[in-house]
CSV table of C-alpha atoms and ligand atoms in Angstrom, one decimal:
chain,number,residue,atom,x,y,z
S,1,MET,CA,1.5,-25.6,-10.6
S,2,SER,CA,-0.6,-25.9,-13.7
S,3,GLU,CA,0.4,-22.6,-15.1
S,4,ALA,CA,3.8,-21.4,-16.3
S,5,VAL,CA,5.3,-18.8,-13.9
S,6,LEU,CA,5.6,-15.5,-15.9
S,7,PRO,CA,8.1,-12.8,-15.0
S,8,PRO,CA,7.0,-10.1,-12.5
S,9,ILE,CA,6.1,-6.7,-13.8
S,10,GLY,CA,6.2,-4.6,-10.7
S,11,MET,CA,8.1,-4.4,-7.4
S,12,LEU,CA,7.5,-2.4,-4.2
S,13,ALA,CA,10.8,-1.6,-2.5
S,14,GLU,CA,10.3,-0.7,1.1
S,15,LEU,CA,13.7,1.0,1.5
S,16,THR,CA,13.2,1.8,5.2
S,17,HIS,CA,10.6,1.5,7.9
S,18,ARG,CA,11.7,4.8,9.4
S,19,CYS,CA,9.2,7.6,8.9
S,20,PRO,CA,8.5,11.0,10.4
S,21,LEU,CA,4.7,10.4,10.3
S,22,GLN,CA,2.8,7.9,12.5
S,23,CYS,CA,-0.3,7.1,10.5
S,24,ALA,CA,-2.6,4.7,12.2
S,25,TYR,CA,-3.5,3.0,8.9
S,26,CYS,CA,0.0,2.2,7.8
S,27,SER,CA,0.4,-1.0,5.8
S,28,ASN,CA,3.8,-1.7,7.2
S,29,PRO,CA,4.0,-4.7,9.6
S,30,LEU,CA,3.5,-4.1,13.3
S,31,GLU,CA,7.1,-5.2,13.9
S,32,LEU,CA,8.9,-2.3,12.2
S,33,LEU,CA,12.6,-2.7,11.4
S,34,LYS,CA,15.2,-0.3,12.8
S,35,ALA,CA,17.7,1.5,10.6
S,36,ASN,CA,20.5,-1.1,11.4
S,37,ARG,CA,18.4,-3.8,9.8
S,38,GLU,CA,18.2,-2.0,6.4
S,39,MET,CA,20.1,-3.3,3.4
S,40,ALA,CA,23.1,-1.4,2.3
S,41,THR,CA,23.3,0.6,-0.9
S,42,GLN,CA,25.3,-2.1,-2.8
S,43,ASP,CA,22.7,-4.8,-1.8
S,44,TRP,CA,19.8,-2.7,-3.1
S,45,LEU,CA,21.8,-2.0,-6.4
S,46,SER,CA,22.5,-5.7,-6.8
S,47,LEU,CA,18.8,-6.5,-6.1
S,48,PHE,CA,17.7,-3.9,-8.7
S,49,ASP,CA,20.0,-5.4,-11.3
S,50,GLN,CA,18.5,-8.8,-10.7
S,51,ALA,CA,15.0,-7.4,-10.8
S,52,ALA,CA,15.8,-5.8,-14.2
S,53,ASP,CA,17.3,-9.1,-15.5
S,54,LEU,CA,14.1,-10.9,-14.2
S,55,GLY,CA,11.9,-8.6,-16.3
S,56,VAL,CA,10.6,-6.1,-13.8
S,57,LEU,CA,9.4,-3.0,-15.6
S,58,GLN,CA,8.5,-0.6,-12.7
S,59,ILE,CA,9.6,-0.2,-9.2
S,60,HIS,CA,7.8,1.8,-6.5
S,61,LEU,CA,10.3,3.2,-4.0
S,62,SER,CA,8.5,3.3,-0.7
S,63,GLY,CA,8.9,2.9,3.0
S,64,GLY,CA,8.4,4.2,5.7
S,65,GLU,CA,9.8,7.4,4.1
S,66,PRO,CA,12.2,6.5,1.3
S,67,THR,CA,13.7,10.0,1.2
S,68,LEU,CA,15.3,9.3,4.6
S,69,ARG,CA,17.8,7.1,2.6
S,70,PRO,CA,20.7,9.4,1.7
S,71,ASP,CA,21.5,7.0,-1.2
S,72,LEU,CA,18.1,7.4,-2.9
S,73,GLU,CA,19.6,9.3,-5.9
S,74,THR,CA,22.2,6.5,-6.4
S,75,LEU,CA,19.4,3.9,-6.4
S,76,VAL,CA,17.2,5.9,-8.8
S,77,HIS,CA,20.1,6.5,-11.1
S,78,ARG,CA,20.8,2.7,-11.3
S,79,LEU,CA,17.2,2.0,-12.0
S,80,SER,CA,17.0,4.7,-14.7
S,81,ASP,CA,20.1,3.2,-16.3
S,82,ARG,CA,18.4,-0.2,-16.4
S,83,GLY,CA,15.4,1.3,-18.1
S,84,ILE,CA,13.0,0.7,-15.1
S,85,TYR,CA,10.2,3.1,-14.5
S,86,THR,CA,10.5,4.6,-11.0
S,87,ASN,CA,7.7,5.9,-8.8
S,88,LEU,CA,8.7,7.6,-5.5
S,89,ILE,CA,6.0,7.1,-2.8
S,90,THR,CA,6.6,9.7,-0.2
S,91,ALA,CA,4.9,11.4,2.8
S,92,GLY,CA,6.3,14.7,1.4
S,93,VAL,CA,7.7,16.1,4.7
S,94,GLY,CA,11.3,16.7,5.7
S,95,ILE,CA,12.6,16.8,2.2
S,96,ARG,CA,15.5,19.3,1.8
S,97,GLU,CA,15.3,22.0,-0.8
S,98,GLY,CA,16.6,20.9,-4.2
S,99,ARG,CA,16.2,17.2,-3.4
S,100,ILE,CA,13.3,16.6,-5.8
S,101,ASP,CA,15.3,18.3,-8.5
S,102,ASP,CA,18.3,16.0,-7.7
S,103,LEU,CA,16.0,13.0,-7.9
S,104,ALA,CA,14.6,14.2,-11.2
S,105,LYS,CA,18.1,14.6,-12.6
S,106,ALA,CA,18.9,11.1,-11.4
S,107,GLY,CA,16.1,9.8,-13.6
S,108,LEU,CA,13.1,9.6,-11.3
S,109,ASP,CA,9.9,9.2,-13.4
S,110,HIS,CA,7.0,9.9,-11.1
S,111,VAL,CA,6.1,11.0,-7.5
S,112,GLN,CA,3.2,10.0,-5.4
S,113,ILE,CA,2.5,12.1,-2.2
S,114,SER,CA,0.1,10.8,0.4
S,115,PHE,CA,-2.2,13.3,2.1
S,116,GLN,CA,-3.8,12.1,5.4
S,117,GLY,CA,-6.5,14.8,5.1
S,118,ALA,CA,-7.6,17.4,2.6
S,119,VAL,CA,-7.3,20.1,5.3
S,120,ALA,CA,-4.4,20.8,7.6
S,121,ALA,CA,-6.1,19.7,10.9
S,122,THR,CA,-6.9,16.3,9.6
S,123,THR,CA,-3.5,15.7,8.0
S,124,GLU,CA,-1.8,16.7,11.3
S,125,LYS,CA,-4.1,14.6,13.4
S,126,ILE,CA,-3.9,11.4,11.3
S,127,GLY,CA,-0.1,11.6,10.8
S,128,ASN,CA,0.6,13.0,14.2
S,129,TYR,CA,3.0,15.6,12.7
S,130,ARG,CA,2.7,19.3,13.0
S,131,ASP,CA,2.6,21.4,9.8
S,132,ALA,CA,2.6,18.2,7.7
S,133,HIS,CA,-0.1,19.6,5.4
S,134,PHE,CA,1.9,22.7,4.4
S,135,LYS,CA,5.1,20.7,3.9
S,136,LYS,CA,3.3,18.3,1.6
S,137,ILE,CA,1.9,21.1,-0.4
S,138,GLU,CA,5.4,22.6,-0.8
S,139,THR,CA,6.8,19.2,-1.9
S,140,ALA,CA,4.0,18.8,-4.4
S,141,LYS,CA,4.8,22.2,-5.9
S,142,ASN,CA,8.5,21.2,-6.1
S,143,VAL,CA,7.5,18.0,-7.9
S,144,ARG,CA,5.6,19.9,-10.5
S,145,ALA,CA,8.3,22.6,-10.8
S,146,SER,CA,10.8,19.9,-11.5
S,147,GLY,CA,8.6,18.7,-14.4
S,148,LEU,CA,7.7,15.3,-12.8
S,149,PRO,CA,4.1,14.0,-12.9
S,150,LEU,CA,2.3,13.9,-9.6
S,151,THR,CA,-0.2,11.6,-8.0
S,152,ILE,CA,-2.0,12.5,-4.8
S,153,ASN,CA,-2.8,9.5,-2.7
S,154,ALA,CA,-5.7,9.9,-0.3
S,155,PRO,CA,-6.1,6.9,2.1
S,156,ILE,CA,-9.8,7.0,3.1
S,157,HIS,CA,-11.4,6.1,6.5
S,158,ARG,CA,-13.9,7.4,9.0
S,159,HIS,CA,-11.9,10.5,9.8
S,160,ASN,CA,-11.6,11.9,6.3
S,161,ILE,CA,-14.3,10.3,4.2
S,162,ASP,CA,-16.3,13.6,4.2
S,163,GLU,CA,-13.3,15.4,2.7
S,164,ILE,CA,-13.4,13.7,-0.7
S,165,PRO,CA,-14.6,16.8,-2.6
S,166,ALA,CA,-11.8,18.8,-0.9
S,167,PHE,CA,-9.3,16.1,-1.9
S,168,ILE,CA,-10.4,16.6,-5.5
S,169,ASP,CA,-10.0,20.4,-5.2
S,170,LEU,CA,-6.6,19.9,-3.7
S,171,ALA,CA,-5.4,17.6,-6.5
S,172,LEU,CA,-6.6,20.1,-9.1
S,173,GLU,CA,-4.9,23.0,-7.3
S,174,LEU,CA,-1.6,21.0,-7.1
S,175,ASP,CA,-1.8,20.2,-10.8
S,176,ALA,CA,-1.8,16.5,-10.1
S,177,GLU,CA,-2.2,14.1,-13.0
S,178,ARG,CA,-3.9,11.5,-10.9
S,179,LEU,CA,-5.8,11.3,-7.6
S,180,GLU,CA,-6.0,7.9,-5.8
S,181,ILE,CA,-9.0,7.7,-3.5
S,182,ALA,CA,-8.0,4.5,-1.7
S,183,ASN,CA,-10.2,3.1,1.1
S,184,VAL,CA,-7.9,1.8,3.8
S,185,GLN,CA,-7.2,-1.9,3.6
S,186,TYR,CA,-7.4,-3.5,7.0
S,187,ALA,CA,-4.0,-5.1,7.4
S,188,GLY,CA,-0.9,-4.0,9.4
S,189,TRP,CA,-1.6,-1.0,11.6
S,190,ALA,CA,-5.0,-0.4,10.0
S,191,LEU,CA,-6.1,-3.8,11.3
S,192,LEU,CA,-5.0,-2.8,14.8
S,193,ASN,CA,-7.0,0.5,14.4
S,194,ARG,CA,-10.0,-1.0,12.6
S,195,ASN,CA,-12.6,0.1,15.1
S,196,THR,CA,-11.3,3.6,15.0
S,197,LEU,CA,-10.9,3.9,11.2
S,198,MET,CA,-14.0,2.1,9.8
S,199,PRO,CA,-16.5,4.4,8.2
S,200,ASP,CA,-20.2,3.7,8.3
S,201,ARG,CA,-22.3,2.4,5.4
S,202,ALA,CA,-24.1,5.7,4.7
S,203,ALA,CA,-20.8,7.5,4.4
S,204,VAL,CA,-19.4,4.8,2.1
S,205,GLU,CA,-22.5,4.9,-0.2
S,206,HIS,CA,-22.3,8.7,-0.4
S,207,GLN,CA,-18.6,8.5,-1.2
S,208,VAL,CA,-19.2,6.2,-4.1
S,209,ASN,CA,-21.6,8.7,-5.7
S,210,VAL,CA,-19.3,11.6,-5.1
S,211,VAL,CA,-16.4,9.8,-6.7
S,212,ARG,CA,-18.4,8.5,-9.7
S,213,GLU,CA,-19.7,12.0,-10.4
S,214,ALA,CA,-16.2,13.5,-10.2
S,215,GLN,CA,-14.7,10.9,-12.4
S,216,GLU,CA,-17.2,11.8,-15.1
S,217,ARG,CA,-17.0,15.6,-14.6
S,218,LEU,CA,-13.2,15.6,-14.7
S,219,HIS,CA,-12.6,13.1,-17.4
S,220,GLY,CA,-9.5,14.2,-19.4
S,221,ILE,CA,-8.5,16.7,-16.6
S,222,LEU,CA,-7.8,14.6,-13.6
S,223,ALA,CA,-7.7,10.8,-13.5
S,224,ILE,CA,-9.4,9.6,-10.3
S,225,ASP,CA,-8.6,6.0,-9.2
S,226,PHE,CA,-11.0,4.5,-6.7
S,227,VAL,CA,-9.9,1.7,-4.5
S,228,THR,CA,-13.2,0.5,-3.0
S,229,PRO,CA,-13.6,-0.7,0.6
S,230,ASP,CA,-13.4,-4.5,0.9
S,231,TYR,CA,-15.7,-4.7,4.0
S,232,PHE,CA,-18.6,-3.2,2.0
S,233,ALA,CA,-17.9,-5.2,-1.2
S,234,VAL,CA,-19.8,-7.9,-3.0
S,235,TYR,CA,-16.7,-9.4,-4.6
S,236,PRO,CA,-13.1,-9.0,-3.5
S,237,LYS,CA,-10.3,-7.3,-5.3
S,238,PRO,CA,-7.5,-9.3,-6.9
S,239,CYS,CA,-5.0,-8.4,-4.2
S,240,MET,CA,-1.6,-7.7,-5.7
S,241,GLY,CA,-3.1,-8.7,-9.0
S,242,GLY,CA,-3.1,-12.3,-7.7
S,243,TRP,CA,-0.6,-13.9,-5.3
S,244,ALA,CA,2.9,-14.0,-6.8
S,245,ARG,CA,1.4,-13.3,-10.2
S,246,ASP,CA,2.9,-10.1,-11.5
S,247,ALA,CA,4.3,-8.2,-8.5
S,248,PHE,CA,6.1,-8.6,-5.2
S,249,MET,CA,7.7,-6.5,-2.5
S,250,VAL,CA,11.0,-6.3,-0.7
S,251,ALA,CA,11.2,-5.4,3.0
S,252,PRO,CA,14.0,-3.1,4.2
S,253,ASP,CA,16.2,-6.1,5.3
S,254,GLY,CA,15.9,-7.7,1.9
S,255,THR,CA,13.1,-10.2,2.8
S,256,VAL,CA,11.2,-10.9,-0.4
S,257,LEU,CA,7.4,-11.2,0.1
S,258,PRO,CA,4.4,-11.7,-2.1
S,259,CYS,CA,2.6,-8.8,-0.5
S,260,HIS,CA,2.9,-6.4,2.4
S,261,ALA,CA,1.0,-8.4,5.0
S,262,ALA,CA,2.2,-11.9,4.0
S,263,GLY,CA,4.2,-12.1,7.2
S,264,THR,CA,0.9,-12.5,9.1
S,265,ILE,CA,0.3,-15.9,7.6
S,266,PRO,CA,1.7,-18.6,9.9
S,267,GLY,CA,3.8,-21.4,8.4
S,268,LEU,CA,5.1,-19.4,5.4
S,269,VAL,CA,8.9,-19.1,5.2
S,270,PHE,CA,10.2,-16.0,3.3
S,271,ASP,CA,13.6,-15.9,1.6
S,272,ARG,CA,16.0,-13.1,2.0
S,273,PHE,CA,17.8,-11.5,-1.0
S,274,GLY,CA,21.4,-12.4,-0.9
S,275,GLU,CA,20.8,-15.9,0.5
S,276,LYS,CA,19.0,-16.7,-2.7
S,277,SER,CA,18.8,-14.9,-6.0
S,278,LEU,CA,15.7,-12.9,-6.9
S,279,ALA,CA,14.9,-15.3,-9.8
S,280,ASP,CA,15.1,-18.4,-7.5
S,281,ILE,CA,12.8,-16.7,-5.0
S,282,TRP,CA,10.3,-15.6,-7.6
S,283,HIS,CA,10.1,-19.0,-9.3
S,284,ASP,CA,10.8,-21.5,-6.5
S,285,SER,CA,10.1,-20.0,-3.0
S,286,THR,CA,7.5,-22.1,-1.2
S,287,ALA,CA,5.8,-19.0,0.1
S,288,PHE,CA,5.4,-17.6,-3.5
S,289,ASN,CA,4.1,-21.0,-4.7
S,290,ALA,CA,1.7,-21.5,-1.7
S,291,PHE,CA,-1.2,-19.5,-3.3
S,292,ARG,CA,0.0,-19.0,-6.9
S,293,GLY,CA,-2.6,-19.7,-9.6
S,294,THR,CA,-5.7,-21.6,-8.8
S,295,ASP,CA,-4.7,-25.1,-7.7
S,296,TRP,CA,-4.7,-24.2,-4.0
S,297,MET,CA,-8.3,-23.1,-4.1
S,298,ALA,CA,-11.1,-24.9,-2.3
S,299,GLU,CA,-14.8,-24.3,-2.9
S,300,PRO,CA,-16.5,-21.9,-3.6
S,301,CYS,CA,-13.5,-20.4,-5.5
S,302,ARG,CA,-12.5,-23.7,-7.2
S,303,SER,CA,-15.6,-23.9,-9.3
S,304,CYS,CA,-16.3,-20.1,-9.6
S,305,ASP,CA,-16.1,-18.3,-12.9
S,306,ARG,CA,-14.4,-15.3,-11.3
S,307,LYS,CA,-11.4,-17.3,-10.0
S,308,GLU,CA,-9.1,-15.9,-12.6
S,309,ILE,CA,-10.5,-12.4,-12.2
S,310,ASP,CA,-10.0,-11.9,-8.5
S,311,TRP,CA,-7.8,-14.9,-7.7
S,312,GLY,CA,-9.8,-15.6,-4.6
S,313,GLY,CA,-9.2,-12.1,-3.2
S,314,CYS,CA,-6.8,-11.4,-0.4
S,315,ARG,CA,-5.0,-14.2,1.4
S,316,CYS,CA,-4.1,-12.0,4.3
S,317,GLN,CA,-7.7,-10.8,4.8
S,318,ALA,CA,-8.7,-14.5,4.7
S,319,MET,CA,-6.1,-15.1,7.5
S,320,ALA,CA,-7.2,-12.1,9.5
S,321,ILE,CA,-11.0,-12.8,9.4
S,322,ALA,CA,-11.4,-16.5,8.6
S,323,GLY,CA,-8.2,-17.6,10.5
S,324,ASN,CA,-7.3,-19.5,7.3
S,325,ALA,CA,-5.2,-18.0,4.5
S,326,ALA,CA,-6.5,-20.7,2.1
S,327,ALA,CA,-10.1,-19.7,2.7
S,328,THR,CA,-12.2,-17.6,0.2
S,329,ASP,CA,-11.7,-14.0,1.1
S,330,PRO,CA,-14.7,-13.2,3.4
S,331,ALA,CA,-15.2,-10.0,1.3
S,332,CYS,CA,-16.8,-12.3,-1.3
S,333,ILE,CA,-20.5,-12.8,-1.1
S,334,LYS,CA,-20.0,-16.5,-1.8
S,335,SER,CA,-17.8,-16.9,1.3
S,336,PRO,CA,-19.7,-18.7,4.2
S,337,LEU,CA,-18.1,-16.0,6.4
S,338,HIS,CA,-19.3,-13.0,4.3
S,339,ALA,CA,-21.8,-11.9,7.1
S,340,ARG,CA,-18.8,-11.5,9.4
S,341,MET,CA,-17.7,-8.4,7.4
S,342,ALA,CA,-21.1,-6.7,8.2
S,343,ALA,CA,-20.7,-7.7,11.9
S,344,LEU,CA,-17.2,-6.2,12.0
S,345,ILE,CA,-18.5,-3.0,10.4
S,346,GLU,CA,-21.3,-2.9,13.0
S,347,GLU,CA,-18.9,-3.6,15.9
S,348,ALA,CA,-16.5,-0.9,14.7
S,349,THR,CA,-19.0,1.8,14.0
S,350,THR,CA,-20.9,1.3,17.3
S,351,SER,CA,-17.8,0.8,19.5
S,352,GLY,CA,-17.5,4.6,20.1
S,353,GLY,CA,-14.1,4.9,18.4
S,354,ALA,CA,-11.0,4.1,20.4
S,355,ALA,CA,-7.9,6.4,20.4
S,356,PHE,CA,-5.4,5.8,17.6
S,357,HIS,CA,-2.5,3.4,18.0
S,358,TYR,CA,0.0,5.5,16.2
S,359,ARG,CA,2.6,3.8,14.2
S,360,ARG,CA,5.9,3.7,16.1
S,361,ILE,CA,8.9,1.4,16.0
S,362,GLY,CA,8.6,-0.9,19.0
S,363,SER,CA,4.9,-0.2,19.9
S,364,GLY,CA,3.1,-2.4,17.4
S,365,MET,CA,3.8,-5.8,18.8
S,366,THR,CA,2.5,-4.9,22.3
S,367,ASN,CA,-0.9,-3.8,20.9
S,368,LEU,CA,-2.1,-6.8,18.9
S,369,ALA,CA,-5.8,-6.5,19.8
S,370,PRO,CA,-7.6,-4.5,17.1
S,371,ASP,CA,-10.0,-2.8,19.4
S,372,SER,CA,-7.8,-2.0,22.4
S,373,THR,CA,-7.0,1.6,23.2
S,374,GLU,CA,-3.8,3.5,23.4
S,375,ALA,CA,-2.7,4.6,26.8
R,1,LIG,FE1,-13.6,-14.7,-6.2
R,1,LIG,FE2,-13.6,-17.0,-4.9
R,1,LIG,FE3,-15.6,-15.3,-4.5
R,1,LIG,FE4,-15.4,-16.6,-6.8
R,1,LIG,S1,-15.8,-17.5,-4.8
R,1,LIG,S2,-15.8,-14.4,-6.6
R,1,LIG,S3,-13.1,-16.8,-7.1
R,1,LIG,S4,-13.4,-15.0,-4.0
R,2,LIG,FE1,-1.5,-10.2,1.4
R,2,LIG,FE2,-3.7,-9.2,0.2
R,2,LIG,S1,-2.4,-8.2,1.6
R,2,LIG,S2,-2.7,-11.1,-0.2
């Protein structure tokens, strides 16, 4: 390593893989963990203490659906005590009355609710959950009534890309502070469902104009973040802000990972919290050091003036498309495989659209081909 390893700033805690929804774009791994593999309350508390000692400033409490953990208030309370900013990332369904208030009292700082569609039919179809839309709206109202700031997260794909104006109206109606228009990243279940989810180029180009216009029009009223679609990009995004650079994630069983899809990279060995301290894992884990900084890069990244801007893009996307995690992300125009992105768009948008492989515990590992259809 040529660079000193700085402390991490952010952590994503996947408290559970259990979830009432079954979204076909879920970023969780295909091999979902059952409840009996989840870390106990004391282990999470100990991990959070070590995260605070290590310098982590904000923790995203996610899943699956984190509110399925009955100890969520205890976890939030400890994080609040340690001065860590907490963001609850929830699907917003099945949350008992008064729970959002309880979490606010425990010290929760912020809530992000994902909407699968801007209208009820889309939300129900994508999440495969009846009445999900109305339940989410109710949760969003409870969040605002409890005084917490709200972000609406809109994962975008072929089936809802035309609903962006309606997503904007929904975020305004719900008094959200922020709307995240996030084009789906094709890893995990989204990779399995790529042919069904990929929008076409005309829809993507139209979307860019709609979002840009809304960002200007609503400046100072609603912050709109735009996560652009990698397959249509010229340069890649700095995935996770760069591998093991300022953030990491923890799976429900305590496995500590540089990113949510790192488990798809063969040959990397991931440490489990408890067997090693968080500080040891952050600084010395071979998986964290595998793609840290720029020393690992080959050409064209090695001599590129953007290498400390995007850090070579996404290692997991390089693995999925180039078959080599150390390759330049094919989203980059300088990658020799960049044309493959256009070919994959073409294949997906002309394939007729297979049925969704809905996210279910136990079903992912039997459906590894991205374009096969669900029975
Ligand atoms: Fe980024 Fe590598 Fe492409 Fe340069 S060549 S823009 S560093 S991915
Ligand atoms: Fe693993 Fe991008 S998802 S580096």
